[in-house]
CSV table of C-alpha atoms in Angstrom, one decimal:
chain,number,residue,atom,x,y,z
A,30,MET,CA,-38.0,45.2,-12.0
A,31,THR,CA,-35.3,47.4,-13.6
A,32,GLY,CA,-35.9,49.3,-16.8
A,33,SER,CA,-33.4,47.2,-18.8
A,34,VAL,CA,-34.9,44.0,-17.6
A,35,LEU,CA,-38.4,45.2,-18.4
A,36,ASP,CA,-37.2,46.2,-21.9
A,37,GLU,CA,-36.0,42.7,-22.4
A,38,VAL,CA,-39.2,41.1,-21.2
A,39,LEU,CA,-41.3,43.4,-23.4
A,40,GLU,CA,-39.0,42.8,-26.4
A,41,ALA,CA,-39.1,39.0,-25.9
A,42,THR,CA,-43.0,39.2,-25.4
A,43,ILE,CA,-43.5,41.1,-28.6
A,44,GLU,CA,-41.1,39.0,-30.5
A,45,ALA,CA,-43.0,35.8,-29.3
A,46,ASP,CA,-46.4,37.3,-29.9
A,47,THR,CA,-45.5,38.3,-33.5
A,48,SER,CA,-43.6,35.1,-34.4
A,49,ARG,CA,-45.1,33.1,-37.2
A,50,LEU,CA,-43.3,30.0,-36.0
A,51,SER,CA,-46.0,27.4,-35.7
A,52,ALA,CA,-46.0,24.2,-33.5
A,53,HIS,CA,-45.3,21.8,-36.3
A,54,GLU,CA,-42.1,23.6,-37.4
A,55,LEU,CA,-40.6,22.7,-34.0
A,56,GLY,CA,-40.7,19.0,-34.6
A,57,PRO,CA,-43.2,16.2,-34.0
A,58,ARG,CA,-46.4,17.6,-32.6
A,59,LEU,CA,-48.0,16.5,-29.3
A,60,ASP,CA,-50.9,14.1,-29.6
A,61,THR,CA,-54.3,15.9,-29.3
A,62,ASP,CA,-55.3,13.5,-26.4
A,63,GLU,CA,-52.1,14.4,-24.6
A,64,LEU,CA,-52.8,18.1,-24.9
A,65,VAL,CA,-56.3,17.6,-23.6
A,66,ASP,CA,-54.9,15.5,-20.8
A,67,VAL,CA,-52.6,18.4,-19.8
A,68,VAL,CA,-55.5,20.9,-19.8
A,69,ARG,CA,-57.7,18.5,-17.8
A,70,HIS,CA,-54.9,18.5,-15.1
A,71,ARG,CA,-54.5,22.2,-15.2
A,72,ALA,CA,-55.7,22.7,-11.5
A,73,LEU,CA,-53.1,20.2,-10.4
A,74,LEU,CA,-50.3,21.8,-12.2
A,75,GLU,CA,-51.3,25.3,-11.0
A,76,VAL,CA,-51.4,24.5,-7.3
A,77,LEU,CA,-48.0,22.8,-7.5
A,78,PHE,CA,-46.7,25.8,-9.5
A,79,GLU,CA,-47.4,28.0,-6.5
A,80,ALA,CA,-45.6,25.7,-4.0
A,81,PRO,CA,-44.7,22.1,-3.4
A,82,LEU,CA,-47.4,20.2,-1.4
A,83,ASP,CA,-47.7,17.0,0.5
A,84,ARG,CA,-50.5,14.6,-0.4
A,85,ARG,CA,-52.9,15.9,2.3
A,86,ASP,CA,-52.4,19.5,1.3
A,87,LEU,CA,-52.8,18.5,-2.3
A,88,GLU,CA,-56.1,16.8,-1.6
A,89,ASP,CA,-57.4,19.8,0.4
A,90,ARG,CA,-56.4,22.3,-2.2
A,91,LEU,CA,-58.1,20.4,-5.0
A,92,GLY,CA,-61.0,19.0,-3.0
A,93,VAL,CA,-60.3,15.4,-4.2
A,94,SER,CA,-60.2,12.0,-2.5
A,95,ARG,CA,-57.0,10.1,-1.6
A,96,ALA,CA,-57.6,7.8,-4.5
A,97,THR,CA,-57.8,10.6,-6.9
A,98,SER,CA,-54.7,12.3,-5.5
A,99,HIS,CA,-52.9,9.0,-6.0
A,100,ARG,CA,-54.0,9.1,-9.6
A,101,PHE,CA,-52.8,12.6,-10.0
A,102,THR,CA,-49.3,12.0,-8.6
A,103,ARG,CA,-48.9,8.9,-10.7
A,104,TRP,CA,-49.8,11.0,-13.8
A,105,LEU,CA,-47.2,13.5,-12.9
A,106,ASP,CA,-44.5,10.8,-12.2
A,107,GLU,CA,-45.2,9.0,-15.5
A,108,ARG,CA,-44.5,12.3,-17.4
A,109,ASP,CA,-41.6,13.4,-15.4
A,110,LEU,CA,-43.6,16.5,-14.3
A,111,ALA,CA,-43.0,16.3,-10.6
A,112,GLU,CA,-40.8,14.6,-8.0
A,113,ARG,CA,-41.3,13.7,-4.3
A,114,ALA,CA,-38.9,15.0,-1.7
A,115,ASP,CA,-39.4,15.1,2.1
A,116,GLY,CA,-43.0,14.0,1.6
A,117,ARG,CA,-43.9,16.9,-0.7
A,118,PHE,CA,-44.5,16.8,-4.5
A,119,ALA,CA,-42.7,19.5,-6.4
A,120,LEU,CA,-42.8,20.2,-10.1
A,121,THR,CA,-39.7,19.4,-12.1
A,122,GLY,CA,-38.4,22.0,-14.6
A,123,LYS,CA,-40.5,20.4,-17.3
A,124,GLY,CA,-43.5,20.5,-15.0
A,125,GLN,CA,-43.0,24.2,-14.3
A,126,ALA,CA,-42.9,24.8,-18.0
A,127,TYR,CA,-46.1,22.9,-18.5
A,128,ALA,CA,-47.8,24.7,-15.7
A,129,ASP,CA,-46.6,28.2,-17.0
A,130,ALA,CA,-47.9,27.3,-20.5
A,131,ILE,CA,-51.3,26.3,-19.2
A,132,LEU,CA,-51.5,29.6,-17.1
A,133,HIS,CA,-50.6,31.6,-20.2
A,134,PHE,CA,-52.9,29.6,-22.4
A,135,GLU,CA,-56.0,30.4,-20.2
A,136,ARG,CA,-54.9,33.9,-19.6
A,137,ASP,CA,-54.7,34.5,-23.4
A,138,LEU,CA,-58.0,32.9,-24.2
A,139,ARG,CA,-59.8,35.0,-21.5
A,140,ALA,CA,-58.0,38.1,-22.7
A,141,ALA,CA,-59.1,37.4,-26.3
A,142,THR,CA,-62.7,37.0,-25.2
A,143,THR,CA,-62.6,40.3,-23.2
A,144,LEU,CA,-60.9,42.2,-26.0
A,145,ALA,CA,-62.9,40.7,-28.8
A,146,PRO,CA,-64.4,44.0,-29.9
A,147,LEU,CA,-61.1,45.6,-30.2
A,148,LEU,CA,-59.4,42.6,-32.0
A,149,GLU,CA,-62.2,42.6,-34.5
A,150,SER,CA,-61.3,46.2,-35.3
A,151,ILE,CA,-57.5,45.8,-35.6
A,152,CYS,CA,-57.5,42.2,-37.1
A,153,GLU,CA,-54.8,43.0,-39.5
A,154,ALA,CA,-52.5,44.4,-36.9
A,155,HIS,CA,-53.3,42.2,-33.9
A,156,ARG,CA,-50.1,40.3,-34.1
A,157,GLU,CA,-48.1,43.4,-32.8
A,158,PHE,CA,-50.7,44.1,-30.1
A,159,VAL,CA,-49.8,42.6,-26.8
A,160,VAL,CA,-53.2,41.2,-25.6
A,161,ALA,CA,-52.5,40.0,-22.1
A,162,PRO,CA,-51.7,43.2,-20.3
A,163,PHE,CA,-55.0,44.6,-21.4
A,164,ALA,CA,-57.1,41.7,-20.2
A,165,ASP,CA,-58.2,43.5,-17.1
A,166,GLY,CA,-58.5,46.9,-18.7
A,167,THR,CA,-61.6,49.0,-19.3
A,168,VAL,CA,-63.4,48.0,-22.5
A,169,THR,CA,-65.7,50.8,-24.0
A,170,THR,CA,-67.6,50.0,-27.0
A,171,ALA,CA,-69.9,52.1,-29.3
A,172,THR,CA,-73.6,51.1,-29.0
A,173,PRO,CA,-76.7,52.3,-30.9
A,174,GLY,CA,-77.7,54.1,-27.7
A,175,ASP,CA,-74.3,55.6,-27.0
A,176,PRO,CA,-72.3,55.7,-30.3
A,177,TYR,CA,-69.7,58.1,-28.8
A,178,ALA,CA,-69.0,56.1,-25.6
A,179,PRO,CA,-65.4,55.3,-26.7
A,180,VAL,CA,-64.7,58.9,-27.6
A,181,THR,CA,-66.1,60.0,-24.3
A,182,ARG,CA,-63.9,57.6,-22.4
A,183,PHE,CA,-60.9,58.9,-24.4
A,184,ALA,CA,-61.8,62.5,-23.6
A,185,GLU,CA,-62.2,61.8,-19.9
A,186,LEU,CA,-58.8,60.3,-19.6
A,187,LEU,CA,-57.3,63.1,-21.7
A,188,GLU,CA,-58.9,65.7,-19.4
A,189,GLY,CA,-57.3,64.1,-16.4
A,190,SER,CA,-53.8,64.2,-18.0
A,191,ASP,CA,-51.2,66.9,-18.2
A,192,ALA,CA,-49.4,65.2,-21.1
A,193,PHE,CA,-50.4,63.0,-23.9
A,194,ARG,CA,-48.5,60.9,-26.6
A,195,GLY,CA,-50.2,58.8,-29.2
A,196,PHE,CA,-51.1,58.1,-32.9
A,197,ASN,CA,-54.4,57.5,-34.6
A,198,THR,CA,-55.6,56.2,-38.0
A,199,THR,CA,-58.2,59.0,-38.3
A,200,HIS,CA,-59.5,61.9,-36.1
A,201,VAL,CA,-59.4,60.8,-32.5
A,202,ILE,CA,-62.3,63.2,-31.8
A,203,PRO,CA,-64.3,64.0,-34.9
A,204,PRO,CA,-64.0,67.7,-35.8
A,205,ALA,CA,-67.9,68.0,-35.6
A,206,LEU,CA,-67.7,66.9,-32.0
A,207,ASP,CA,-65.0,69.3,-30.9
A,208,ASP,CA,-67.3,71.7,-29.2
A,209,ALA,CA,-69.3,68.9,-27.6
A,210,PHE,CA,-66.2,67.6,-25.9
A,211,GLY,CA,-64.8,71.1,-25.0
A,212,ARG,CA,-61.7,70.8,-27.1
A,213,PRO,CA,-60.0,68.4,-24.9
A,214,PHE,CA,-56.5,68.8,-26.3
A,215,GLU,CA,-56.4,72.4,-25.0
A,216,GLY,CA,-54.0,72.8,-22.1
A,217,VAL,CA,-52.4,69.4,-22.6
A,218,ASP,CA,-48.9,69.0,-23.8
A,219,ALA,CA,-49.5,66.6,-26.7
A,220,GLU,CA,-47.5,64.8,-29.3
A,221,LEU,CA,-49.6,63.2,-31.9
A,222,VAL,CA,-48.7,61.2,-35.0
A,223,SER,CA,-51.4,61.2,-37.7
A,224,PRO,CA,-51.8,60.1,-41.3
A,225,PRO,CA,-51.3,62.8,-43.9
A,226,GLU,CA,-55.0,63.1,-44.7
A,227,VAL,CA,-55.9,63.8,-41.1
A,228,VAL,CA,-53.2,66.4,-40.8
A,229,GLU,CA,-54.4,68.1,-44.1
A,230,SER,CA,-58.0,68.1,-42.6
A,231,LEU,CA,-56.8,69.8,-39.5
A,232,VAL,CA,-54.8,72.4,-41.4
A,233,ARG,CA,-57.8,73.1,-43.7
A,234,THR,CA,-60.5,73.3,-41.1
A,235,ASP,CA,-58.9,75.1,-38.2
A,236,PRO,CA,-55.4,76.5,-39.1
A,237,GLU,CA,-55.6,79.2,-36.4
A,238,ARG,CA,-56.1,76.7,-33.6
A,239,LEU,CA,-53.4,74.4,-35.0
A,240,ARG,CA,-51.1,77.4,-35.4
A,241,GLY,CA,-51.7,78.6,-31.8
A,242,GLU,CA,-51.3,75.3,-30.1
A,243,SER,CA,-48.2,74.4,-32.1
A,244,GLY,CA,-46.7,77.9,-31.5
A,245,SER,CA,-47.3,77.6,-27.8
A,246,GLY,CA,-45.4,74.4,-27.6
A,247,HIS,CA,-48.5,72.4,-26.3
A,248,LEU,CA,-48.9,70.5,-29.5
A,249,THR,CA,-46.3,68.6,-31.5
A,250,LEU,CA,-47.8,67.1,-34.7
A,251,ARG,CA,-46.1,64.5,-36.8
A,252,THR,CA,-47.2,62.5,-39.8
A,253,ARG,CA,-46.7,59.1,-41.4
A,254,GLU,CA,-48.5,56.6,-43.5
A,255,ALA,CA,-49.8,53.2,-42.4
A,256,LEU,CA,-50.7,53.4,-38.7
A,257,PRO,CA,-52.3,50.2,-37.4
A,258,TYR,CA,-54.8,51.5,-34.8
A,259,GLY,CA,-55.2,54.3,-32.3
A,260,LEU,CA,-52.8,54.4,-29.4
A,261,ALA,CA,-53.0,56.7,-26.4
A,262,VAL,CA,-50.4,57.3,-23.6
A,263,PHE,CA,-51.9,59.4,-20.8
A,264,ASP,CA,-50.4,60.3,-17.4
A,265,ASP,CA,-51.8,57.2,-15.5
A,266,ARG,CA,-53.2,54.9,-18.2
A,267,VAL,CA,-52.6,53.7,-21.8
A,268,GLY,CA,-55.3,52.9,-24.3
A,269,VAL,CA,-55.8,51.3,-27.7
A,270,ALA,CA,-58.6,52.3,-30.1
A,271,GLY,CA,-60.2,50.5,-33.0
A,272,TYR,CA,-62.1,52.3,-35.8
A,273,ASP,CA,-64.8,51.5,-38.1
A,274,GLU,CA,-63.2,50.8,-41.6
A,275,ASP,CA,-66.0,52.5,-43.5
A,276,THR,CA,-66.9,55.5,-41.4
A,277,GLY,CA,-63.7,56.1,-39.4
A,278,ALA,CA,-65.7,56.3,-36.1
A,279,MET,CA,-64.1,55.0,-33.0
A,280,ARG,CA,-65.8,51.7,-32.4
A,281,VAL,CA,-63.9,50.6,-29.2
A,282,PHE,CA,-61.4,51.9,-26.7
A,283,VAL,CA,-59.6,49.8,-24.3
A,284,ASP,CA,-57.5,51.3,-21.5
A,285,SER,CA,-55.3,50.0,-18.8
A,286,ASP,CA,-53.1,51.0,-15.8
A,287,SER,CA,-50.8,48.0,-16.2
A,288,ALA,CA,-47.1,48.7,-16.0
A,289,ILE,CA,-46.4,46.1,-18.8
A,290,ALA,CA,-49.1,47.7,-21.0
A,291,ARG,CA,-47.5,51.1,-20.5
A,292,GLY,CA,-44.1,49.8,-21.3
A,293,TRP,CA,-45.4,48.2,-24.4
A,294,ALA,CA,-47.3,51.3,-25.5
A,295,GLU,CA,-44.3,53.6,-25.0
A,296,ARG,CA,-42.1,51.4,-27.0
A,297,VAL,CA,-44.7,51.1,-29.8
A,298,PHE,CA,-45.1,54.8,-29.8
A,299,GLU,CA,-41.5,55.6,-30.1
A,300,SER,CA,-41.1,53.1,-32.8
A,301,TYR,CA,-43.8,54.8,-35.0
A,302,ARG,CA,-42.7,58.2,-34.0
A,303,ALA,CA,-39.1,57.5,-35.2
A,304,ARG,CA,-40.5,56.8,-38.6
A,305,SER,CA,-42.6,59.8,-38.9
A,306,GLU,CA,-42.0,63.4,-40.1
A,307,PRO,CA,-42.7,66.7,-38.1
A,308,VAL,CA,-45.5,68.9,-39.4
A,309,ARG,CA,-44.8,72.6,-39.6
A,310,PRO,CA,-47.5,74.9,-38.2
A,311,PRO,CA,-49.5,76.5,-41.0
A,312,GLU,CA,-48.3,80.1,-41.9
A,313,ASP,CA,-50.5,83.1,-41.5
């Protein structure tokens, strides 16, 4: 897929995910029983979405009797969801749209279940977060036995990268843990957007380090208000972090190598970067 087409797909996905248009605004709503009936026939729609099938293949794929397959195809015909040609049943355009909607519906529900710890942390910003590409990602949560597991996962990915771009609502790695994690930003070409209070803390607590890394060109620091969550773009993966509202500790980190997730993350980073201000290195 070319870059321009991918951009259009991502833009459409983000627009759809952030749209507040609800079903009732589109006109008369589908009857609940009709919706349940469509979900009940999801396996039928899904196998025909893959390819047209004759009756015997349909029975084999679904593991149903001939009587049931007749009932299924009658259901499709009554709703104009499929048509028969050359002995095979093929979804109509309407049927393909129904099947695609069912596939997305189940995918999004499964993704929401998998990403529940993250969504709970970024509930106010979840509308701009594209859930589905992270559904198969690695979810790392803080636990009483390992409260720094998300930070450890972040540091591991950072250590394996030559470059990093991202933003955060607080310190990605708490200053008190810098030594424990071996100062993971050292040696990495990093561009980081942080809130003013985080920048002020960095300048106050370690001005020499900030001056050295900025002066060497390894660190570009920018600042802006109102960042929604933590975002990390590594060489091979992208991640999203959720923080505890009271303590600022990283509660969960979800990372993925999905190309769509990377495209979304890069677009979101550039959007926030464009509305940020550069931070001058502290003077001697």
